[in-house]
Amino acid sequence: MSDVANPSSSSTSLHATTTLGIVGGGTVGGGIVSILTSNAPLFTTMTGKDLLITRLAVRDTSKSRDFITPEGCKVTDDFNDVINDPSVDTIVEVMGGTTLAKDCVFRALKNGKNVVTANKALIAAYLPEIESLVKSVNEDRNEGTKPVEFRYEAAVCGGIPIISSMQGDYVGDEVEMISGIINGCTNYMLTSMDRDGLSYDESLQGASDLGYAEADPTLDVGGFDARSKLKILMRLAFGVDVPEDEISCKGITDLTKEDFEYASMLGGTIKLLGVAKKLSSTEVAAFVSPAYVANDDVLASISGATNAVEVLSSNLQATTYSGQGAGRYPTANSCVNDIIKVCRGDVNPLPFNSKQEGVEFVNDFKSKFYIRLRYRDQNGITADCGRLCEEHEIGIYSILQNPIKNRNDAAFVITTDSVNLSKVKKFVAEVEGKSWCRGEAFFMPLLRDEAM
Ligand SMILES: NC(=O)c1ccc[n+]([C@@H]2O[C@H](COP(=O)([O-])OP(=O)(O)OC[C@H]3O[C@@H](n4cnc5c(N)ncnc54)[C@H](OP(=O)(O)O)[C@@H]3O)[C@@H](O)[C@H]2O)c1
C-alpha cells in the first residue's frame, strides 16, 4: 500500500480534528476512503474540522488495494487496534457479518466512540440490543459531554437516503404502508427474466457476473436480505420490533417463465417486494414475497439493480424514493453523509425512532392472490378447485390458462378476491394432495388490489 496525503494532513491546519478508524477496506471501505480523500477541503469547510483517517483494519494486510491508504493511517489486521485507540473518535464498520462485526460495534460504542455502519444484517439481528446500548452509554456519559452517535444510512438501500427520511421527514405524519424493491440482485434477475426472457439460472449468473449478488446468493434470492431491510424500516415507520424470522418470507426461486407470461396477460409484471402495512392503531402486518405489480404502478418501472421504496402516509400521501441500492460509491456516499453529520456535531438520540408500545405484529395479511397450479390433465380439475376454494372461503376472481402444449405437465392460474394469506396456504396444501396436481403450487399477492 502506498501512503498519500490524509484527507486533512496539512501540518499547518488550525482546525480541530475528527479522527476516523475504518474497519473494512473492501468495496464500501475503499469508496469511503476515496470520497473523503478527494473532498477533504470541502468537508473541512462544512464541519469546521479536519477529518483524519488514522486507522484502517482489514483481514489481510498484505492484499493489494484498489484505493490509496491515506498518509499516516496505520493499517492492521486486528480491529481491536482501531476500537481501542483512544485518539479515534469515530468507527466506521464496513466489514460485514454479525459475529466479529457485533464485537466491533458493541465494543466501540462501549468505548464511547461514534459508530457509522452499512451493516443491515447486524442491525436487523441486534436492533433492540444496539438501541439499549446506545441509550445506556449515553446515560453514563458526563453531563455536557456530546452523546455517542449510531448512524446507519447505508444499511438500507445503499445510496438512497431512506433512513434519514424515515428519521426526520415523517415526524408530524403517520406512515400507513411501505412497499419496496429493496434487493437489487433480485430486481436485476426479475428484469432479465421478464424483459429479456432469460431463465432463472441465466439471470442469476448475470447478476453474479455484475457483482449484484451477495457472496451467498441465498440471502438475495431467498428474500432474506430484503427481510432484514424491511425489519429496520418497520421499526422506523411503525415503532415495532419484529424478530426477522416472524416476517413471512418467500424468495424468487420458484418463479418460472410461465409466471411472467401470466403476469403479462394480467397487464403487469413480477417484483420481489418487502411490504409492511399498519392495519389498525395496534396491528402491523408485513411480508417479503414476489408480487404481481400492474404496469401502471410506479414500482413496475423500477428495473435492473435499482431499488425503490414507496411510503404512503397521511400527510405526504405517496412518496417514492428510488436509486442505487448498492455498489461502491452509492453505498460509500451514504456512509460519508453519516460521517459528516457526526463530525458536524449533529445529534440524534433516537437512531431507530421511538418504539410504539401496544403495536403488535400480525403474521397474516389480506390480499388478492395469484395461485399457479401445475397439473396433468384429467377430468374434474376445475370442479375440485371450485369446491376447495369454496371450502376455504376463497372467491375466485379469474382463471387463466395458456393453450396446453403438454397434457402431462401444464399450468393454470387462479386469481382470487381479497383473502387472508393463511386461507390461501390451507387451500394450497389441500390442492397439492390431489392426484392431478404436480409439485408445489406457487402463490403471490397482487400489490394494491386491497393488499393487506
Ligand atoms: N457492497 C455493497 O454494495 C453494499 C451495499 C450496502 C451495504 N453493504 C454492507 O457493507 C458492508 C461491507 O460490504 P463490502 O461489500 O464492502 O464487503 P467486502 O468488499 O467483502 O469488504 C469487507 C472488508 O472487511 C474486511 N474484513 C473482513 N473481516 C475482517 C476482520 N475480521 N477484521 C478486519 N477486517 C475484516 C475485509 O478485509 P480483506 O479485504 O483483507 O479481505 C474487507 O476489506 C457489509 O455489511 C455489507 O452488507 C454493502
Short mmCIF file of C-alpha atoms and ligand atoms in Angstrom, two decimals:
data_model
loop_
_atom_site.label_atom_id
_atom_site.label_comp_id
_atom_site.label_asym_id
_atom_site.label_seq_id
_atom_site.Cartn_x
_atom_site.Cartn_y
_atom_site.Cartn_z
CA MET A 1 0.00 0.00 0.00
CA SER A 2 1.29 3.42 -0.78
CA ASP A 3 0.83 6.29 1.57
CA VAL A 4 -0.55 9.58 0.28
CA ALA A 5 -1.91 12.66 1.93
CA ASN A 6 -4.53 12.03 4.60
CA PRO A 7 -7.74 13.95 3.87
CA SER A 8 -6.51 16.82 6.03
CA SER A 9 -2.97 16.06 6.95
CA SER A 10 -1.74 19.61 6.48
CA SER A 11 0.66 20.27 9.35
CA THR A 12 -0.29 23.96 9.33
CA SER A 13 -4.04 23.38 9.76
CA LEU A 14 -5.51 25.22 12.75
CA HIS A 15 -8.78 23.29 12.72
CA ALA A 16 -9.97 20.85 15.31
CA THR A 17 -9.75 17.27 14.08
CA THR A 18 -12.08 14.31 13.88
CA THR A 19 -10.24 11.02 13.81
CA LEU A 20 -11.74 8.08 11.99
CA GLY A 21 -10.96 4.41 12.26
CA ILE A 22 -12.33 2.36 9.38
CA VAL A 23 -12.90 -1.37 9.87
CA GLY A 24 -13.08 -2.95 6.42
CA GLY A 25 -11.24 -1.89 3.30
CA GLY A 26 -13.30 -3.67 0.63
CA THR A 27 -15.97 -2.39 -1.74
CA VAL A 28 -17.53 0.11 0.64
CA GLY A 29 -14.48 0.89 2.82
CA GLY A 30 -12.39 1.72 -0.25
CA GLY A 31 -15.12 4.02 -1.55
CA ILE A 32 -15.31 5.88 1.77
CA VAL A 33 -11.54 6.47 1.83
CA SER A 34 -11.62 7.72 -1.77
CA ILE A 35 -14.54 10.12 -1.25
CA LEU A 36 -13.13 11.52 2.00
CA THR A 37 -9.67 11.95 0.50
CA SER A 38 -10.76 13.68 -2.66
CA ASN A 39 -13.16 16.13 -0.95
CA ALA A 40 -11.14 16.94 2.17
CA PRO A 41 -11.09 20.77 1.90
CA LEU A 42 -14.86 20.89 1.30
CA PHE A 43 -15.54 18.66 4.30
CA THR A 44 -13.32 20.82 6.49
CA THR A 45 -15.32 23.88 5.42
CA MET A 46 -18.59 22.08 6.09
CA THR A 47 -17.68 20.71 9.51
CA GLY A 48 -15.05 23.16 10.72
CA LYS A 49 -12.85 20.16 11.41
CA ASP A 50 -10.06 18.30 9.69
CA LEU A 51 -11.03 14.72 9.09
CA LEU A 52 -8.20 12.28 9.66
CA ILE A 53 -8.33 8.60 8.82
CA THR A 54 -5.80 7.35 11.32
CA ARG A 55 -6.63 3.64 11.44
CA LEU A 56 -7.78 1.01 8.96
CA ALA A 57 -8.45 -2.65 9.76
CA VAL A 58 -8.60 -5.31 7.07
CA ARG A 59 -8.46 -9.09 7.20
CA ASP A 60 -5.29 -9.40 5.13
CA THR A 61 -2.84 -6.52 5.32
CA SER A 62 -0.70 -7.95 2.50
CA LYS A 63 -3.53 -7.75 -0.07
CA SER A 64 -3.17 -5.01 -2.68
CA ARG A 65 -5.96 -2.43 -2.52
CA ASP A 66 -7.75 -0.52 -5.25
CA PHE A 67 -7.63 2.70 -3.23
CA ILE A 68 -4.84 4.71 -1.68
CA THR A 69 -4.27 4.47 2.05
CA PRO A 70 -4.05 7.99 3.48
CA GLU A 71 -0.75 9.26 4.79
CA GLY A 72 -0.19 8.43 8.44
CA CYS A 73 -3.01 5.85 8.53
CA LYS A 74 -1.97 2.73 10.41
CA VAL A 75 -3.20 -0.50 8.82
CA THR A 76 -3.87 -3.53 11.00
CA ASP A 77 -5.49 -6.94 10.77
CA ASP A 78 -6.89 -6.62 14.30
CA PHE A 79 -9.90 -4.32 14.60
CA ASN A 80 -9.24 -4.07 18.35
CA ASP A 81 -6.30 -1.81 17.48
CA VAL A 82 -8.85 0.56 15.97
CA ILE A 83 -11.63 0.46 18.53
CA ASN A 84 -9.22 0.62 21.48
CA ASP A 85 -7.25 3.57 20.14
CA PRO A 86 -8.19 6.45 22.47
CA SER A 87 -7.38 9.01 19.79
CA VAL A 88 -10.02 7.60 17.39
CA ASP A 89 -13.43 9.17 17.99
CA THR A 90 -15.50 7.58 15.22
CA ILE A 91 -15.51 3.98 14.00
CA VAL A 92 -16.80 3.14 10.53
CA GLU A 93 -17.73 -0.55 10.45
CA VAL A 94 -17.81 -1.83 6.87
CA MET A 95 -16.52 -5.36 7.23
CA GLY A 96 -19.94 -7.03 7.35
CA GLY A 97 -21.18 -10.12 9.18
CA THR A 98 -22.87 -10.49 12.53
CA THR A 99 -20.27 -12.06 14.82
CA LEU A 100 -16.98 -10.15 14.70
CA ALA A 101 -18.86 -7.07 13.47
CA LYS A 102 -21.07 -7.29 16.55
CA ASP A 103 -17.99 -7.35 18.81
CA CYS A 104 -16.51 -4.45 16.91
CA VAL A 105 -19.62 -2.24 17.01
CA PHE A 106 -20.65 -3.06 20.57
CA ARG A 107 -17.14 -2.57 21.98
CA ALA A 108 -16.66 0.65 20.02
CA LEU A 109 -19.90 2.05 21.48
CA LYS A 110 -18.89 0.93 24.97
CA ASN A 111 -15.56 2.71 24.42
CA GLY A 112 -17.55 5.88 23.81
CA LYS A 113 -16.97 6.06 20.08
CA ASN A 114 -19.45 7.14 17.43
CA VAL A 115 -20.31 4.33 15.05
CA VAL A 116 -21.18 4.57 11.37
CA THR A 117 -22.09 1.26 9.73
CA ALA A 118 -23.51 -0.16 6.50
CA ASN A 119 -24.29 -3.49 8.13
CA LYS A 120 -28.02 -4.28 7.72
CA ALA A 121 -27.59 -7.89 8.85
CA LEU A 122 -26.09 -6.78 12.16
CA ILE A 123 -28.76 -4.16 12.79
CA ALA A 124 -31.62 -6.49 11.84
CA ALA A 125 -30.25 -9.18 14.17
CA TYR A 126 -29.47 -6.92 17.15
CA LEU A 127 -31.59 -3.78 16.82
CA PRO A 128 -33.01 -3.76 20.38
CA GLU A 129 -29.57 -4.52 21.85
CA ILE A 130 -27.91 -1.74 19.86
CA GLU A 131 -30.66 0.67 20.86
CA SER A 132 -30.33 -0.07 24.57
CA LEU A 133 -26.53 0.01 24.43
CA VAL A 134 -26.52 3.45 22.78
CA LYS A 135 -29.01 4.64 25.41
CA SER A 136 -27.06 3.27 28.39
CA VAL A 137 -23.69 4.51 27.08
CA ASN A 138 -25.14 7.99 26.70
CA GLU A 139 -26.84 7.93 30.10
CA ASP A 140 -23.47 7.09 31.66
CA ARG A 141 -21.67 9.93 29.94
CA ASN A 142 -20.79 13.02 31.93
CA GLU A 143 -23.21 15.89 31.69
CA GLY A 144 -22.17 18.27 28.94
CA THR A 145 -20.35 15.53 27.00
CA LYS A 146 -21.60 15.04 23.47
CA PRO A 147 -23.59 11.78 23.20
CA VAL A 148 -22.22 8.97 21.03
CA GLU A 149 -23.93 8.63 17.68
CA PHE A 150 -25.02 5.46 15.91
CA ARG A 151 -25.64 6.06 12.19
CA TYR A 152 -26.52 3.54 9.50
CA GLU A 153 -27.84 5.28 6.37
CA ALA A 154 -26.05 2.83 4.04
CA ALA A 155 -27.58 -0.24 5.70
CA VAL A 156 -30.92 0.00 3.86
CA CYS A 157 -30.97 0.59 0.10
CA GLY A 158 -27.31 1.66 -0.13
CA GLY A 159 -27.27 5.08 -1.70
CA ILE A 160 -30.94 6.04 -1.17
CA PRO A 161 -31.33 8.34 1.86
CA ILE A 162 -34.30 6.40 3.19
CA ILE A 163 -33.08 6.12 6.79
CA SER A 164 -32.70 9.87 7.32
CA SER A 165 -36.06 10.40 5.60
CA MET A 166 -37.74 7.93 7.92
CA GLN A 167 -35.98 9.53 10.91
CA GLY A 168 -36.75 13.12 10.04
CA ASP A 169 -39.43 13.62 7.44
CA TYR A 170 -42.48 11.97 8.98
CA VAL A 171 -42.41 13.47 12.47
CA GLY A 172 -45.87 15.03 12.19
CA ASP A 173 -47.15 12.46 9.78
CA GLU A 174 -48.35 8.87 10.09
CA VAL A 175 -46.86 6.19 7.88
CA GLU A 176 -49.54 3.79 6.66
CA MET A 177 -47.65 1.50 4.32
CA ILE A 178 -44.18 0.86 2.94
CA SER A 179 -43.69 -1.14 -0.26
CA GLY A 180 -40.26 -1.54 -1.66
CA ILE A 181 -37.99 -3.15 -4.16
CA ILE A 182 -35.19 -3.42 -1.64
CA ASN A 183 -32.88 -6.02 -3.16
CA GLY A 184 -31.01 -5.01 -6.30
CA CYS A 185 -29.81 -8.51 -7.23
CA THR A 186 -33.30 -9.99 -7.43
CA ASN A 187 -34.71 -6.96 -9.23
CA TYR A 188 -31.95 -7.31 -11.81
CA MET A 189 -32.81 -11.01 -12.17
CA LEU A 190 -36.57 -10.44 -12.47
CA THR A 191 -35.99 -7.71 -15.05
CA SER A 192 -33.84 -10.09 -17.14
CA MET A 193 -36.43 -12.84 -16.84
CA ASP A 194 -39.29 -10.59 -17.84
CA ARG A 195 -37.74 -8.23 -20.37
CA ASP A 196 -35.06 -10.48 -21.86
CA GLY A 197 -36.79 -13.84 -21.42
CA LEU A 198 -33.81 -15.34 -19.54
CA SER A 199 -34.20 -18.39 -17.32
CA TYR A 200 -33.74 -18.18 -13.57
CA ASP A 201 -30.22 -19.71 -13.77
CA GLU A 202 -29.15 -17.41 -16.61
CA SER A 203 -30.35 -14.32 -14.78
CA LEU A 204 -28.62 -15.36 -11.52
CA GLN A 205 -25.39 -15.87 -13.44
CA GLY A 206 -25.76 -12.40 -14.98
CA ALA A 207 -26.36 -10.82 -11.56
CA SER A 208 -23.31 -12.61 -10.09
CA ASP A 209 -21.12 -11.56 -13.03
CA LEU A 210 -22.06 -7.92 -12.45
CA GLY A 211 -21.35 -8.14 -8.70
CA TYR A 212 -25.01 -7.68 -7.68
CA ALA A 213 -25.27 -10.96 -5.77
CA GLU A 214 -24.08 -11.44 -2.18
CA ALA A 215 -21.25 -13.95 -1.66
CA ASP A 216 -24.06 -16.32 -0.62
CA PRO A 217 -26.84 -15.55 -3.16
CA THR A 218 -29.39 -17.39 -0.97
CA LEU A 219 -29.59 -14.18 1.04
CA ASP A 220 -30.78 -12.38 -2.11
CA VAL A 221 -32.90 -14.96 -3.92
CA GLY A 222 -34.41 -16.33 -0.69
CA GLY A 223 -35.66 -12.84 0.25
CA PHE A 224 -33.64 -12.76 3.49
CA ASP A 225 -31.64 -9.64 2.64
CA ALA A 226 -34.88 -7.82 1.81
CA ARG A 227 -36.41 -9.05 5.06
CA SER A 228 -33.52 -7.59 7.12
CA LYS A 229 -34.09 -4.21 5.48
CA LEU A 230 -37.87 -4.40 5.88
CA LYS A 231 -37.48 -5.17 9.57
CA ILE A 232 -35.39 -2.00 10.04
CA LEU A 233 -37.85 0.11 8.03
CA MET A 234 -40.76 -1.27 10.07
CA ARG A 235 -39.17 -0.14 13.28
CA LEU A 236 -38.61 3.35 11.87
CA ALA A 237 -42.06 3.62 10.31
CA PHE A 238 -44.27 1.92 12.89
CA GLY A 239 -42.15 1.75 16.06
CA VAL A 240 -42.45 -2.02 16.13
CA ASP A 241 -39.62 -4.51 16.72
CA VAL A 242 -40.33 -7.76 14.90
CA PRO A 243 -37.98 -10.74 15.07
CA GLU A 244 -36.89 -11.23 11.46
CA ASP A 245 -37.96 -14.85 11.23
CA GLU A 246 -41.55 -13.94 12.11
CA ILE A 247 -41.92 -11.97 8.89
CA SER A 248 -43.36 -14.16 6.12
CA CYS A 249 -40.54 -14.52 3.59
CA LYS A 250 -40.71 -16.07 0.13
CA GLY A 251 -37.90 -15.61 -2.39
CA ILE A 252 -37.87 -15.81 -6.15
CA THR A 253 -36.53 -19.37 -6.53
CA ASP A 254 -39.89 -20.87 -7.52
CA LEU A 255 -40.72 -18.34 -10.22
CA THR A 256 -40.81 -19.60 -13.81
CA LYS A 257 -41.04 -18.00 -17.24
CA GLU A 258 -44.72 -19.02 -17.24
CA ASP A 259 -45.38 -16.72 -14.29
CA PHE A 260 -44.12 -13.77 -16.32
CA GLU A 261 -46.36 -14.83 -19.23
CA TYR A 262 -49.38 -14.95 -16.93
CA ALA A 263 -48.41 -11.66 -15.24
CA SER A 264 -48.17 -10.07 -18.68
CA MET A 265 -51.60 -11.48 -19.53
CA LEU A 266 -52.90 -9.70 -16.41
CA GLY A 267 -51.24 -6.44 -17.55
CA GLY A 268 -48.25 -6.35 -15.24
CA THR A 269 -45.01 -7.90 -14.09
CA ILE A 270 -43.48 -9.55 -11.01
CA LYS A 271 -41.26 -7.85 -8.43
CA LEU A 272 -39.75 -9.09 -5.19
CA LEU A 273 -41.29 -6.73 -2.66
CA GLY A 274 -40.96 -6.01 1.01
CA VAL A 275 -44.31 -4.67 2.17
CA ALA A 276 -45.40 -3.54 5.64
CA LYS A 277 -48.73 -2.00 6.49
CA LYS A 278 -50.41 -0.61 9.55
CA LEU A 279 -53.72 -2.48 9.77
CA SER A 280 -55.04 -0.53 12.75
CA SER A 281 -53.66 1.55 15.61
CA THR A 282 -52.48 -1.67 17.25
CA GLU A 283 -51.59 -4.03 14.39
CA VAL A 284 -48.92 -4.13 11.71
CA ALA A 285 -48.52 -6.83 9.04
CA ALA A 286 -45.64 -7.45 6.65
CA PHE A 287 -44.27 -9.81 4.05
CA VAL A 288 -41.39 -10.32 1.67
CA SER A 289 -42.59 -12.07 -1.46
CA PRO A 290 -42.67 -11.90 -5.22
CA ALA A 291 -45.78 -9.91 -6.04
CA TYR A 292 -47.74 -9.11 -9.15
CA VAL A 293 -47.42 -5.39 -9.93
CA ALA A 294 -49.58 -3.74 -12.60
CA ASN A 295 -47.65 -1.99 -15.39
CA ASP A 296 -49.01 1.44 -14.41
CA ASP A 297 -47.68 1.09 -10.87
CA VAL A 298 -44.56 3.16 -10.16
CA LEU A 299 -42.75 0.06 -8.84
CA ALA A 300 -43.24 -1.78 -12.17
CA SER A 301 -40.95 0.72 -13.89
CA ILE A 302 -38.05 0.13 -11.48
CA SER A 303 -35.72 -2.08 -13.48
CA GLY A 304 -32.27 -3.62 -13.17
CA ALA A 305 -30.43 -3.33 -9.86
CA THR A 306 -32.26 -0.13 -8.88
CA ASN A 307 -34.08 -0.03 -5.54
CA ALA A 308 -37.26 1.87 -4.74
CA VAL A 309 -39.30 2.40 -1.61
CA GLU A 310 -42.78 3.82 -1.70
CA VAL A 311 -44.01 5.31 1.56
CA LEU A 312 -47.72 6.01 1.96
CA SER A 313 -48.54 8.42 4.77
CA SER A 314 -51.46 10.54 5.91
CA ASN A 315 -49.95 13.96 5.10
CA LEU A 316 -47.44 13.34 2.33
CA GLN A 317 -49.52 10.55 0.77
CA ALA A 318 -47.41 8.57 -1.76
CA THR A 319 -43.69 9.35 -1.88
CA THR A 320 -41.26 7.15 -3.78
CA TYR A 321 -37.53 7.06 -3.15
CA SER A 322 -35.52 5.33 -5.84
CA GLY A 323 -31.87 4.97 -6.76
CA GLN A 324 -28.81 2.79 -6.44
CA GLY A 325 -29.29 0.31 -3.63
CA ALA A 326 -25.73 -0.99 -3.67
CA GLY A 327 -22.30 -0.55 -5.21
CA ARG A 328 -19.10 1.09 -4.03
CA TYR A 329 -19.82 4.78 -4.45
CA PRO A 330 -23.58 4.90 -3.80
CA THR A 331 -23.08 2.99 -0.52
CA ALA A 332 -19.93 4.85 0.49
CA ASN A 333 -21.76 8.12 -0.23
CA SER A 334 -24.32 7.29 2.46
CA CYS A 335 -21.54 6.40 4.93
CA VAL A 336 -19.77 9.68 4.18
CA ASN A 337 -23.00 11.63 4.78
CA ASP A 338 -23.24 9.97 8.18
CA ILE A 339 -19.58 10.71 8.94
CA ILE A 340 -20.07 14.37 8.08
CA LYS A 341 -23.14 14.58 10.33
CA VAL A 342 -21.14 13.10 13.19
CA CYS A 343 -18.22 15.49 12.56
CA ARG A 344 -20.58 18.46 12.37
CA GLY A 345 -21.94 17.54 15.78
CA ASP A 346 -25.47 16.59 14.69
CA VAL A 347 -27.19 14.67 17.46
CA ASN A 348 -29.89 12.04 17.04
CA PRO A 349 -30.70 10.49 20.41
CA LEU A 350 -33.21 8.09 18.81
CA PRO A 351 -31.48 6.36 15.90
CA PHE A 352 -34.42 3.97 15.47
CA ASN A 353 -37.17 6.49 16.27
CA SER A 354 -39.44 5.85 19.24
CA LYS A 355 -40.81 2.43 19.98
CA GLN A 356 -44.62 2.38 19.94
CA GLU A 357 -45.97 0.41 22.85
CA GLY A 358 -49.09 -1.61 22.17
CA VAL A 359 -48.44 -2.10 18.45
CA GLU A 360 -48.31 -5.79 17.58
CA PHE A 361 -47.07 -7.66 14.56
CA VAL A 362 -49.65 -9.93 12.92
CA ASN A 363 -48.17 -12.67 10.78
CA ASP A 364 -51.04 -12.78 8.29
CA PHE A 365 -52.33 -10.36 5.70
CA LYS A 366 -55.15 -9.91 3.28
CA SER A 367 -54.69 -9.50 -0.45
CA LYS A 368 -55.85 -10.69 -3.80
CA PHE A 369 -53.60 -13.62 -4.71
CA TYR A 370 -52.16 -15.24 -7.82
CA ILE A 371 -52.03 -19.04 -7.45
CA ARG A 372 -50.25 -21.07 -10.15
CA LEU A 373 -51.01 -24.79 -10.22
CA ARG A 374 -49.14 -27.36 -12.32
CA TYR A 375 -51.20 -30.37 -13.36
CA ARG A 376 -51.52 -33.44 -15.50
CA ASP A 377 -54.71 -33.15 -17.49
CA GLN A 378 -57.76 -35.12 -16.35
CA ASN A 379 -61.43 -34.55 -15.73
CA GLY A 380 -62.66 -32.73 -12.65
CA ILE A 381 -59.76 -30.32 -12.04
CA THR A 382 -61.86 -27.16 -12.27
CA ALA A 383 -64.58 -28.74 -10.13
CA ASP A 384 -62.00 -29.73 -7.48
CA CYS A 385 -60.57 -26.19 -7.42
CA GLY A 386 -64.01 -24.59 -7.23
CA ARG A 387 -65.07 -26.85 -4.35
CA LEU A 388 -61.82 -26.31 -2.40
CA CYS A 389 -61.97 -22.54 -2.90
CA GLU A 390 -65.50 -22.53 -1.56
CA GLU A 391 -64.50 -24.66 1.45
CA HIS A 392 -61.65 -22.25 2.26
CA GLU A 393 -63.82 -19.18 1.64
CA ILE A 394 -61.70 -18.04 -1.28
CA GLY A 395 -63.52 -16.10 -4.00
CA ILE A 396 -62.20 -16.85 -7.49
CA TYR A 397 -61.69 -13.64 -9.45
CA SER A 398 -60.33 -15.19 -12.66
CA ILE A 399 -58.85 -18.38 -14.13
CA LEU A 400 -56.06 -18.05 -16.71
CA GLN A 401 -54.93 -20.86 -18.97
CA ASN A 402 -52.41 -20.72 -21.80
CA PRO A 403 -53.01 -23.19 -24.66
CA ILE A 404 -51.81 -26.59 -23.37
CA LYS A 405 -48.59 -27.84 -25.01
CA ASN A 406 -48.08 -30.93 -22.82
CA ARG A 407 -51.11 -32.65 -21.25
CA ASN A 408 -48.87 -34.26 -18.61
CA ASP A 409 -47.32 -31.03 -17.42
CA ALA A 410 -49.30 -27.84 -17.85
CA ALA A 411 -50.10 -24.89 -15.61
CA PHE A 412 -53.05 -22.65 -14.97
CA VAL A 413 -53.53 -19.68 -12.69
CA ILE A 414 -56.28 -18.68 -10.32
CA THR A 415 -56.51 -15.09 -9.17
CA THR A 416 -58.57 -14.62 -6.05
CA ASP A 417 -60.68 -11.98 -4.42
CA SER A 418 -59.18 -10.43 -1.32
CA VAL A 419 -58.48 -13.17 1.22
CA ASN A 420 -56.13 -13.91 4.11
CA LEU A 421 -52.76 -15.50 3.33
CA SER A 422 -53.49 -18.17 5.94
CA LYS A 423 -56.53 -19.31 3.93
CA VAL A 424 -54.51 -19.44 0.71
CA LYS A 425 -51.87 -21.59 2.44
CA LYS A 426 -54.52 -24.06 3.62
CA PHE A 427 -56.11 -24.21 0.17
CA VAL A 428 -52.72 -24.80 -1.47
CA ALA A 429 -51.81 -27.57 1.00
CA GLU A 430 -55.03 -29.40 0.13
CA VAL A 431 -54.82 -28.87 -3.60
CA GLU A 432 -51.25 -30.22 -3.63
CA GLY A 433 -52.64 -33.54 -2.35
CA LYS A 434 -54.82 -34.01 -5.45
CA SER A 435 -53.75 -36.71 -7.89
CA TRP A 436 -53.72 -34.25 -10.81
CA CYS A 437 -51.54 -31.66 -9.06
CA ARG A 438 -47.83 -31.74 -9.99
CA GLY A 439 -45.34 -30.46 -7.46
CA GLU A 440 -45.86 -27.47 -5.25
CA ALA A 441 -48.28 -24.68 -6.07
CA PHE A 442 -46.84 -21.18 -6.30
CA PHE A 443 -48.73 -18.21 -4.92
CA MET A 444 -48.06 -14.50 -4.50
CA PRO A 445 -50.03 -11.37 -3.61
CA LEU A 446 -51.31 -8.87 -6.15
CA LEU A 447 -49.99 -5.50 -5.00
CA ARG A 448 -52.50 -2.68 -4.46
CA ASP A 449 -55.63 -4.70 -5.06
CA GLU A 450 -56.53 -4.41 -1.40
CA ALA A 451 -53.08 -5.79 -0.44
CA MET A 452 -53.50 -6.25 3.33
N1 LIG B 1 -21.19 -3.70 -1.34
C1 LIG B 1 -22.35 -3.07 -1.33
O1 LIG B 1 -22.86 -2.64 -2.36
C2 LIG B 1 -23.07 -2.83 -0.03
C3 LIG B 1 -24.29 -2.13 -0.03
C4 LIG B 1 -24.94 -1.87 1.17
C5 LIG B 1 -24.39 -2.35 2.34
N2 LIG B 1 -23.22 -3.06 2.31
C6 LIG B 1 -22.69 -3.56 3.58
O2 LIG B 1 -21.39 -3.00 3.78
C7 LIG B 1 -20.59 -3.92 4.49
C8 LIG B 1 -19.30 -4.15 3.72
O3 LIG B 1 -19.60 -4.67 2.45
P1 LIG B 1 -18.47 -4.75 1.30
O4 LIG B 1 -19.22 -5.05 0.05
O5 LIG B 1 -17.59 -3.57 1.35
O6 LIG B 1 -17.67 -6.05 1.74
P2 LIG B 1 -16.24 -6.53 1.21
O7 LIG B 1 -15.93 -5.91 -0.10
O8 LIG B 1 -16.24 -8.00 1.34
O9 LIG B 1 -15.22 -5.89 2.27
C9 LIG B 1 -15.12 -6.37 3.58
C10 LIG B 1 -13.85 -5.80 4.17
O10 LIG B 1 -13.79 -6.16 5.54
C11 LIG B 1 -12.51 -6.70 5.81
N3 LIG B 1 -12.65 -7.68 6.88
C12 LIG B 1 -13.33 -8.84 6.87
N4 LIG B 1 -13.21 -9.46 8.05
C13 LIG B 1 -12.42 -8.68 8.80
C14 LIG B 1 -11.90 -8.79 10.11
N5 LIG B 1 -12.16 -9.83 10.88
N6 LIG B 1 -11.11 -7.80 10.60
C15 LIG B 1 -10.82 -6.73 9.82
N7 LIG B 1 -11.28 -6.56 8.56
C16 LIG B 1 -12.07 -7.53 8.07
C17 LIG B 1 -12.05 -7.34 4.52
O11 LIG B 1 -10.64 -7.44 4.53
P3 LIG B 1 -9.84 -8.03 3.27
O12 LIG B 1 -10.03 -7.04 2.16
O13 LIG B 1 -8.42 -8.08 3.73
O14 LIG B 1 -10.43 -9.36 2.99
C18 LIG B 1 -12.58 -6.33 3.51
O15 LIG B 1 -11.65 -5.29 3.34
C19 LIG B 1 -21.46 -5.16 4.70
O16 LIG B 1 -22.07 -5.10 5.95
C20 LIG B 1 -22.50 -5.05 3.60
O17 LIG B 1 -23.72 -5.71 3.90
C21 LIG B 1 -22.56 -3.30 1.16
#
